[in-house]
PDB file of C-alpha atoms in Angstrom:
ATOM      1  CA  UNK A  23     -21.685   6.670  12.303  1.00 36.00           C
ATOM      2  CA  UNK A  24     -22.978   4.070   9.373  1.00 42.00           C
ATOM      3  CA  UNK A  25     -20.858   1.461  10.885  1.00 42.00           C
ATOM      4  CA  UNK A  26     -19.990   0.600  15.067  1.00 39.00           C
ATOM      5  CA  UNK A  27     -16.621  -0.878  15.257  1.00 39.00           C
ATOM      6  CA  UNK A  28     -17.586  -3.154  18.124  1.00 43.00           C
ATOM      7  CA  UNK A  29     -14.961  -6.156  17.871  1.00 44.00           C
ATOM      8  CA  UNK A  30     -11.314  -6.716  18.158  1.00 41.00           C
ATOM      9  CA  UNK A  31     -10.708  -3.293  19.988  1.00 44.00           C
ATOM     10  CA  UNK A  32      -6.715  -2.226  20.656  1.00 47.00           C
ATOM     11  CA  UNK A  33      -6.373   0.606  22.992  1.00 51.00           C
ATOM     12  CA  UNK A  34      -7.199   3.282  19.873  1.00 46.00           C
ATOM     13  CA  UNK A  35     -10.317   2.184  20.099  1.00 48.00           C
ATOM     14  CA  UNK A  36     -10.485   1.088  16.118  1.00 47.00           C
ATOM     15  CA  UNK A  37     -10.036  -2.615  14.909  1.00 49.00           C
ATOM     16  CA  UNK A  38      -8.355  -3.381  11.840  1.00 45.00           C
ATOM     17  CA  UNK A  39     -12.025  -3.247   9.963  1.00 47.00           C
ATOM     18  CA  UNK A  40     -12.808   0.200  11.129  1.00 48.00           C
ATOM     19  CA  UNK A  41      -9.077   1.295  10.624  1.00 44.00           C
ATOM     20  CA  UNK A  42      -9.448   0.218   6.791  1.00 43.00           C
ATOM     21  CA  UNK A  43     -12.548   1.847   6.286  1.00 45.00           C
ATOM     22  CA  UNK A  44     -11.219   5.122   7.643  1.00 47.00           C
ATOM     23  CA  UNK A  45      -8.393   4.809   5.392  1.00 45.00           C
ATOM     24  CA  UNK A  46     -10.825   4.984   2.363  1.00 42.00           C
ATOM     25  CA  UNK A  47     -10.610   8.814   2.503  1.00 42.00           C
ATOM     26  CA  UNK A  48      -8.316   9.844   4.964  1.00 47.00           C
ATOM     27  CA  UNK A  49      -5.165   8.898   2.999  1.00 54.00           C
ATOM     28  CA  UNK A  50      -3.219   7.292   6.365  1.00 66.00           C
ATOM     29  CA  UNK A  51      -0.804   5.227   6.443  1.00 83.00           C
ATOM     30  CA  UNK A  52       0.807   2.800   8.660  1.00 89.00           C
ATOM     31  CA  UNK A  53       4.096   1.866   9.815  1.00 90.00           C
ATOM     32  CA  UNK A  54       5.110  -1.805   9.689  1.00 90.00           C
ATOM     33  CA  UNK A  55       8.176  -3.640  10.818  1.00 87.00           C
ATOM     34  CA  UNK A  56       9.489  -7.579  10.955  1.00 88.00           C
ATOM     35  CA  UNK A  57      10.103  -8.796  14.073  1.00 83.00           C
ATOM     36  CA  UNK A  58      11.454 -12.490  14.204  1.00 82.00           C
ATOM     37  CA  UNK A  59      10.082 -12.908  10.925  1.00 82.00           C
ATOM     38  CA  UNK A  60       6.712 -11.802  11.948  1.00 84.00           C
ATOM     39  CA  UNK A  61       4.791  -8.846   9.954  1.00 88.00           C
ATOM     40  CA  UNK A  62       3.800  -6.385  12.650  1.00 85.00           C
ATOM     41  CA  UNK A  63       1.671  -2.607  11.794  1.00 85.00           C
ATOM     42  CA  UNK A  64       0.632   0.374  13.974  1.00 84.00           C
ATOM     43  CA  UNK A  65      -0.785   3.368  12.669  1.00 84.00           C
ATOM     44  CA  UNK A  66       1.336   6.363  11.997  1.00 82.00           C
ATOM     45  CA  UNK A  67      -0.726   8.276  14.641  1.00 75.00           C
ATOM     46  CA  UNK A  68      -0.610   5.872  17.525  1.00 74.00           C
ATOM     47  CA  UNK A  69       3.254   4.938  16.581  1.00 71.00           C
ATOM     48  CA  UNK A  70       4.313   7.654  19.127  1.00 61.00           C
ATOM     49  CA  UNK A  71       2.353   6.091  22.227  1.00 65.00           C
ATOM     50  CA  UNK A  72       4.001   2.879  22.606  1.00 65.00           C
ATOM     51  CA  UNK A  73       7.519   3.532  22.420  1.00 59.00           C
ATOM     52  CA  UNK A  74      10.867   3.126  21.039  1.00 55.00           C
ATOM     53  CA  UNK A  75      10.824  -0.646  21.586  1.00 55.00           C
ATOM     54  CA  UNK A  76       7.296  -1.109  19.199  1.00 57.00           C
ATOM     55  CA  UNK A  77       9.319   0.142  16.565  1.00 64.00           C
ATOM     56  CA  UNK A  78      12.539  -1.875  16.594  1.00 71.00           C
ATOM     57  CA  UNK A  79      13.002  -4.739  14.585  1.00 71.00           C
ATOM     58  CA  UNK A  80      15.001  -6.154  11.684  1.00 79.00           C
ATOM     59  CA  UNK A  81      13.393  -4.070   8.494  1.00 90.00           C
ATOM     60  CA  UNK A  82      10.528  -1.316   8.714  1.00 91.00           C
ATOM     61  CA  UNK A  83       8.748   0.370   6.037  1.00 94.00           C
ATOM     62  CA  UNK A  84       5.856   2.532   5.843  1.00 94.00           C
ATOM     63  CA  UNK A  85       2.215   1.572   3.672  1.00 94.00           C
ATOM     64  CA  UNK A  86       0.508   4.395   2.520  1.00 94.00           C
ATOM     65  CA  UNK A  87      -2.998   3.884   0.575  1.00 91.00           C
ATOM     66  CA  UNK A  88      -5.951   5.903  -0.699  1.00 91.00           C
ATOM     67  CA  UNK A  89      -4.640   8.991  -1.526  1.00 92.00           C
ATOM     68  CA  UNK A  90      -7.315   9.484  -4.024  1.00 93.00           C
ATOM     69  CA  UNK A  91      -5.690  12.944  -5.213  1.00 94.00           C
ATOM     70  CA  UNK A  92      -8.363  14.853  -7.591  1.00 94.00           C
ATOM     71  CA  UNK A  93     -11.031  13.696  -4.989  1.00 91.00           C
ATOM     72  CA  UNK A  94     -12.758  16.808  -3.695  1.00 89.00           C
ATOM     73  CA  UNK A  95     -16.272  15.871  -2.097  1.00 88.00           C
ATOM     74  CA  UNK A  96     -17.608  16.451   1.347  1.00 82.00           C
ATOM     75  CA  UNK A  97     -15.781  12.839   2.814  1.00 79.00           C
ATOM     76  CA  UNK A  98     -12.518  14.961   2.407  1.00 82.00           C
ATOM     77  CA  UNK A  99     -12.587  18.008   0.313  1.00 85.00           C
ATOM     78  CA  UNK A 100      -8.730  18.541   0.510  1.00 89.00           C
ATOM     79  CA  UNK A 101      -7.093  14.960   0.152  1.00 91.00           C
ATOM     80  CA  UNK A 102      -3.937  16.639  -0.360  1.00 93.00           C
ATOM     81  CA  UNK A 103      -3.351  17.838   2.708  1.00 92.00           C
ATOM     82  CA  UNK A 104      -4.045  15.134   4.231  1.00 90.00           C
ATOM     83  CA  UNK A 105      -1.398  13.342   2.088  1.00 93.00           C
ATOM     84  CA  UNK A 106       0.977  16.064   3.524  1.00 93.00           C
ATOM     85  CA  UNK A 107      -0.163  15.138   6.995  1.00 91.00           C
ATOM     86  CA  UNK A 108       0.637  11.456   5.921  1.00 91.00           C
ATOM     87  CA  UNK A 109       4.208  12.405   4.699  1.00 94.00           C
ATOM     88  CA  UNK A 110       5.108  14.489   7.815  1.00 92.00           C
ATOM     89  CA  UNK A 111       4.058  11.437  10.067  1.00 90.00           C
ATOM     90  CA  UNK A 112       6.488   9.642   8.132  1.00 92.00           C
ATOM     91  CA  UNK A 113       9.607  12.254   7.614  1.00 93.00           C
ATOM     92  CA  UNK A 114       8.508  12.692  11.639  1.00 89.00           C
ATOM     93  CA  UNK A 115      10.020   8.660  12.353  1.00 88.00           C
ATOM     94  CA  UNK A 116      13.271   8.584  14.157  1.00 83.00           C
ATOM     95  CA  UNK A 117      14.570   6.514  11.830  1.00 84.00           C
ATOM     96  CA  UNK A 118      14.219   6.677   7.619  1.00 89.00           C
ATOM     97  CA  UNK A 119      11.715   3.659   6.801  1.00 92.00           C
ATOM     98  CA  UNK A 120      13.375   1.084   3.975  1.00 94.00           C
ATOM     99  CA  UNK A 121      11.054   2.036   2.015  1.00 96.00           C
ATOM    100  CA  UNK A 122       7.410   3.054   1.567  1.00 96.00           C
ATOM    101  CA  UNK A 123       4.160   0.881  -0.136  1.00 96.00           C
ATOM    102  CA  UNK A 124       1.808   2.351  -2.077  1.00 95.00           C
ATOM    103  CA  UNK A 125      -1.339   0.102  -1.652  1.00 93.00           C
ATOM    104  CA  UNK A 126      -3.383   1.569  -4.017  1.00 92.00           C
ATOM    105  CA  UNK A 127      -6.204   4.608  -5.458  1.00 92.00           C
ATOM    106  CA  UNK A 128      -3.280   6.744  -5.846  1.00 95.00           C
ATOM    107  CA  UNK A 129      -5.590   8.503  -7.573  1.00 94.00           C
ATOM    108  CA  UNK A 130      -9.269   9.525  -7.698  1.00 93.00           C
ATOM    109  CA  UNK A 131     -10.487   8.998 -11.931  1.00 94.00           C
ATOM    110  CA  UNK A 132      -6.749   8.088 -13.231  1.00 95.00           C
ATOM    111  CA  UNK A 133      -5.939  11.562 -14.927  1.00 95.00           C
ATOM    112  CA  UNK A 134      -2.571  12.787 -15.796  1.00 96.00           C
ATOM    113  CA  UNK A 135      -2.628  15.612 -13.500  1.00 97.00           C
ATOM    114  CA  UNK A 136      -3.439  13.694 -10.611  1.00 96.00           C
ATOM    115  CA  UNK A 137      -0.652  11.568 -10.811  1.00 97.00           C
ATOM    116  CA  UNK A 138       1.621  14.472 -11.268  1.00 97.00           C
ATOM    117  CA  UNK A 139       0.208  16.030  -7.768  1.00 97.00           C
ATOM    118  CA  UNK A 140       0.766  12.377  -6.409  1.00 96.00           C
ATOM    119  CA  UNK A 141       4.349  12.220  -7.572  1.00 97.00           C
ATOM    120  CA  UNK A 142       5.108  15.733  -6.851  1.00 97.00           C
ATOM    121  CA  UNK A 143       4.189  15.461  -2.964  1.00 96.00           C
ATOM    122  CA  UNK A 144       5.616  12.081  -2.769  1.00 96.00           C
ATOM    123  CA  UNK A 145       9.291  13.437  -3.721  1.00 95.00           C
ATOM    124  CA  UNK A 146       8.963  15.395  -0.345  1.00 95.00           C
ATOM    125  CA  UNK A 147       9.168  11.686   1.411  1.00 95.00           C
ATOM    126  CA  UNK A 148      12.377  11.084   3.697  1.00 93.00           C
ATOM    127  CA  UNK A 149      12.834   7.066   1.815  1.00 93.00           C
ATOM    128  CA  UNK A 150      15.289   6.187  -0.539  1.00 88.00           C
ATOM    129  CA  UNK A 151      12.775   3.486  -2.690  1.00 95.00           C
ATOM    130  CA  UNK A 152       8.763   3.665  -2.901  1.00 97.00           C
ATOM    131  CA  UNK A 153       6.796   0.537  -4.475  1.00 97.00           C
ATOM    132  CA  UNK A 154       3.358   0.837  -5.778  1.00 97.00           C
ATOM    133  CA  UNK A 155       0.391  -1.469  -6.646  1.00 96.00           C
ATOM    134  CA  UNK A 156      -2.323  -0.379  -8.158  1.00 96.00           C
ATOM    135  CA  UNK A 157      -6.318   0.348  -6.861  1.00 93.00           C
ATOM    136  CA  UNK A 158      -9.293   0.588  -9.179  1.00 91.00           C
ATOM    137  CA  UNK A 159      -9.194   4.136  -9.250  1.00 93.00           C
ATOM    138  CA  UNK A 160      -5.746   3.847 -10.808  1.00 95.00           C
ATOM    139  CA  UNK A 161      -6.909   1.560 -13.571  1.00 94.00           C
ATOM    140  CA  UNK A 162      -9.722   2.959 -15.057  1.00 90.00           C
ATOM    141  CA  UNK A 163     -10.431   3.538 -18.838  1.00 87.00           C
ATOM    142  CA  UNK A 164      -7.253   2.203 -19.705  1.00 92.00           C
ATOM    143  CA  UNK A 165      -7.210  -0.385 -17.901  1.00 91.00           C
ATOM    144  CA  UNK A 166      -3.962   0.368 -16.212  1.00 94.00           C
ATOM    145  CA  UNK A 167      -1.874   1.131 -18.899  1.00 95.00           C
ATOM    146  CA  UNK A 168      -0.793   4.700 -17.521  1.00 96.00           C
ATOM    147  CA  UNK A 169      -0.028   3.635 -14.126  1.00 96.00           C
ATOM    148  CA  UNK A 170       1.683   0.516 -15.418  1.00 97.00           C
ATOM    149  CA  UNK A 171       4.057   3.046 -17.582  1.00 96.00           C
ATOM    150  CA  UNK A 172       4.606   5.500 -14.330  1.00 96.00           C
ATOM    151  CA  UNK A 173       4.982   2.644 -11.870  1.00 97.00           C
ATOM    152  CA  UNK A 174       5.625  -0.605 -13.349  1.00 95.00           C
ATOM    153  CA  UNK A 175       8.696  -0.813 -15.144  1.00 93.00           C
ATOM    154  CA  UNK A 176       9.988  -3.771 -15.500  1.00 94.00           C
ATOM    155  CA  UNK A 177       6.882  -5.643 -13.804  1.00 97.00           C
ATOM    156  CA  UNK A 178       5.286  -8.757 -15.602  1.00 96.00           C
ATOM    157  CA  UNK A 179       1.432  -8.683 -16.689  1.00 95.00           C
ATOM    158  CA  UNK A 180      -0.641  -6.332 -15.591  1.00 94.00           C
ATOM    159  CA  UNK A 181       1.800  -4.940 -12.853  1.00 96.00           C
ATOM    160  CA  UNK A 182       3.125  -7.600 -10.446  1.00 96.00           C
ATOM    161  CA  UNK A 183       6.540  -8.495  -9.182  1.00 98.00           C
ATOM    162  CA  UNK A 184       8.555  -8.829  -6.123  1.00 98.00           C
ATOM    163  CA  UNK A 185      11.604  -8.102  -4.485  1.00 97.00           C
ATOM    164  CA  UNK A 186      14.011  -9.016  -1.258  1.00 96.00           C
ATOM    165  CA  UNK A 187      14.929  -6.399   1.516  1.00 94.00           C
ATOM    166  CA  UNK A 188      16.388  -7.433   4.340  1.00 93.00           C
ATOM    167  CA  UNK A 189      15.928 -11.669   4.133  1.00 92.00           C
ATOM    168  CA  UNK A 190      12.523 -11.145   3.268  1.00 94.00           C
ATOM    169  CA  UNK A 191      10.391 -11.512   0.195  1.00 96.00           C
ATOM    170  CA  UNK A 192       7.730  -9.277  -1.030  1.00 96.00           C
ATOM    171  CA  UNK A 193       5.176  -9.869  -3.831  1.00 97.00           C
ATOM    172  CA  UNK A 194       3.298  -6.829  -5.020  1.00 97.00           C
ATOM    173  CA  UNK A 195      -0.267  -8.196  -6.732  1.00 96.00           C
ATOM    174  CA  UNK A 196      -2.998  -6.931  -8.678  1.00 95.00           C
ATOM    175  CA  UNK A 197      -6.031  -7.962  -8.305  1.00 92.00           C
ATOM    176  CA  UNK A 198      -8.203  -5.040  -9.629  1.00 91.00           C
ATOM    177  CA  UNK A 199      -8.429  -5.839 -13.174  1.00 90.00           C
ATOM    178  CA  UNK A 200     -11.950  -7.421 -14.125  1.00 78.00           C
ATOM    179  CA  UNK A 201     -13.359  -6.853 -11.007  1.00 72.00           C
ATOM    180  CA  UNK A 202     -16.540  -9.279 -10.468  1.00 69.00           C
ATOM    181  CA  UNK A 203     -19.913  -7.939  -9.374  1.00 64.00           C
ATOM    182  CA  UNK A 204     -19.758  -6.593  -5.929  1.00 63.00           C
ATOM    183  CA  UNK A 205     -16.388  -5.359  -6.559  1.00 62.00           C
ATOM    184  CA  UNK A 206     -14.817  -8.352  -5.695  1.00 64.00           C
ATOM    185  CA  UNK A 207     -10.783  -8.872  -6.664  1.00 74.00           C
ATOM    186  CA  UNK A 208      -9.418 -12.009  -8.601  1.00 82.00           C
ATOM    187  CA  UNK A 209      -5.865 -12.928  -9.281  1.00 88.00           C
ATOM    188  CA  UNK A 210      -6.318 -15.065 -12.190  1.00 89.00           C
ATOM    189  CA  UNK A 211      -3.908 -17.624 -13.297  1.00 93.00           C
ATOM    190  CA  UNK A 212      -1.304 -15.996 -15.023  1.00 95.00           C
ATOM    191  CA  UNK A 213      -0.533 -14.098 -12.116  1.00 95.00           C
ATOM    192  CA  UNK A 214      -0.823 -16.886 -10.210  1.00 96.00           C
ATOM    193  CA  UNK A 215       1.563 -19.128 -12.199  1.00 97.00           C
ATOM    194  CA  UNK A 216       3.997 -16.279 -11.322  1.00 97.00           C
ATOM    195  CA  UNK A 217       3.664 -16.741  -7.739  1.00 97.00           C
ATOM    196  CA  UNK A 218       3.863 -20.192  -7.521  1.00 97.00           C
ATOM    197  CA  UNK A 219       7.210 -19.737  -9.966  1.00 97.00           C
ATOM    198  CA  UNK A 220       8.627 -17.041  -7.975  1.00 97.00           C
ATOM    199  CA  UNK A 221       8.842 -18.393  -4.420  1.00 97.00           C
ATOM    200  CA  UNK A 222       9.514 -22.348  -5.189  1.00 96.00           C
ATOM    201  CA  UNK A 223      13.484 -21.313  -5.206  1.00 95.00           C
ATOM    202  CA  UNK A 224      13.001 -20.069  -1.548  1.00 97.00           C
ATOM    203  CA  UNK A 225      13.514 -21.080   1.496  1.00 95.00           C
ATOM    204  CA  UNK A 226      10.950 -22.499   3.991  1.00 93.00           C
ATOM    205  CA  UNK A 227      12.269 -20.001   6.337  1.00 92.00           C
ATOM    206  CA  UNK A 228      11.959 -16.804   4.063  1.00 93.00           C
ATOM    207  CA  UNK A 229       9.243 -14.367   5.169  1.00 92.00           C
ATOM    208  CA  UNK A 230       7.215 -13.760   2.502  1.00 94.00           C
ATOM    209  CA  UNK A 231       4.913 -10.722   2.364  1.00 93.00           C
ATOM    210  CA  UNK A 232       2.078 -10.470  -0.057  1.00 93.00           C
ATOM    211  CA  UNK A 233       0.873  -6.892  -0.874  1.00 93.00           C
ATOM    212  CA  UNK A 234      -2.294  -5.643  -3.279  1.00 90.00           C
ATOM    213  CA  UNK A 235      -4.660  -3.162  -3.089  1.00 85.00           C
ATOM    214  CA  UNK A 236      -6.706  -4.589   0.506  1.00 69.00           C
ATOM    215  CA  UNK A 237      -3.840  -4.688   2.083  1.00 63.00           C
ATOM    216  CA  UNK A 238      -0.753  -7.232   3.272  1.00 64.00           C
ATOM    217  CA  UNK A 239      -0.293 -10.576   4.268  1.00 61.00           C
ATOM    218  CA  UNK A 240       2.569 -12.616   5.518  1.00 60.00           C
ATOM    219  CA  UNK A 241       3.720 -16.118   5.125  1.00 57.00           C
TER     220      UNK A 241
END
């Protein structure tokens, strides 16, 4: 292995480092819930080892990321499957998730027919509502334009907005446009004039749940 996953070890063995980095190519996903306010994910694989009680709580949803569909090298030379694998997991959950997250590289080089493939598996999914951000896969050439017109209606700039499910607030961000050397993600201040605008009307006590293309955070 390139990398040793040595710290922060659950009983799977993988901390959330190594569980990201597998992601890259394997297309996973994870299953996330609110309990008391509090953002809490297990992987879709390990979901069935702790019980019915690990997955109770006041609104769950399921992330999905890295698809990378038109991707066909030796890391994973059939990334569809392994989005079917994904979706099963899912359709497998006692109970429908809300709804499901797209975090990003939907696709592999942003072609037409790779989005088609996407959306075509993706109708298969037992949800009645999936949200997407984008990854810089999704964004080349055009700079986002064509996932923007697939998945962004009626999003501001170049793709964000938010929504409420449940008493709690979710912002879906972009920060893959102009990426900085070393690949490094920026907001930029238009987008973050919209944040600042969009959750000064809540309450204190709102959850508030931040997702882009690394990932989620909670507030």
């Amino acid at each position: 292995m390139g990398k040793f996953i040595k710290d922060n070890l659950n009983a799977d063995g993988v901390d959330r480092r190594g569980f990201l980095k597998c992601m890259a190519w394997a297309g996973t996903g994870t299953f996330c819930l609110i309990q008391g306010g509090v953002l809490k994910s297990f992987a879709l694989s390990d979901l069935a080892n702790r019980g019915l009680a690990a997955a109770k709580g006041e609104l769950s949803f399921v992330q999905l990321s890295d698809s990378h569909i038109g991707f066909d090298k030796a890391a994973n030379p059939d990334v569809t499957a392994t989005l079917d694998a994904a979706i099963a997991k899912v359709n497998a959950l006692a109970t429908p998730p809300e709804f499901v997250l797209h975090t990003g590289d939907l696709s592999h080089l942003s072609k037409p027919s790779e989005f088609d493939t996407l959306d075509q598996k993706l109708k298969s999914i037992r949800t009645d509502k999936i949200f997407y951000v984008p990854g810089e896969h999704d964004v080349l050439n055009d700079d986002g334009k064509q996932f923007r017109e697939r998945y962004g209606k009626g999003t501001k700039g170049d793709g964000w907005y938010s929504f409420d499910q449940k008493g709690v607030h979710f912002i879906g961000l972009v920060n893959v446009m102009n990426l900085k050397a070393g690949g490094l993600g920026n907001l930029g201040k238009e987008q973050l004039e919209f944040i600042e605008d969009d959750v000064k009307h809540l309450k204190s006590s709102t959850p508030i749940v931040g997702v882009s293309r690394v990932g989620m955070g909670n507030g």
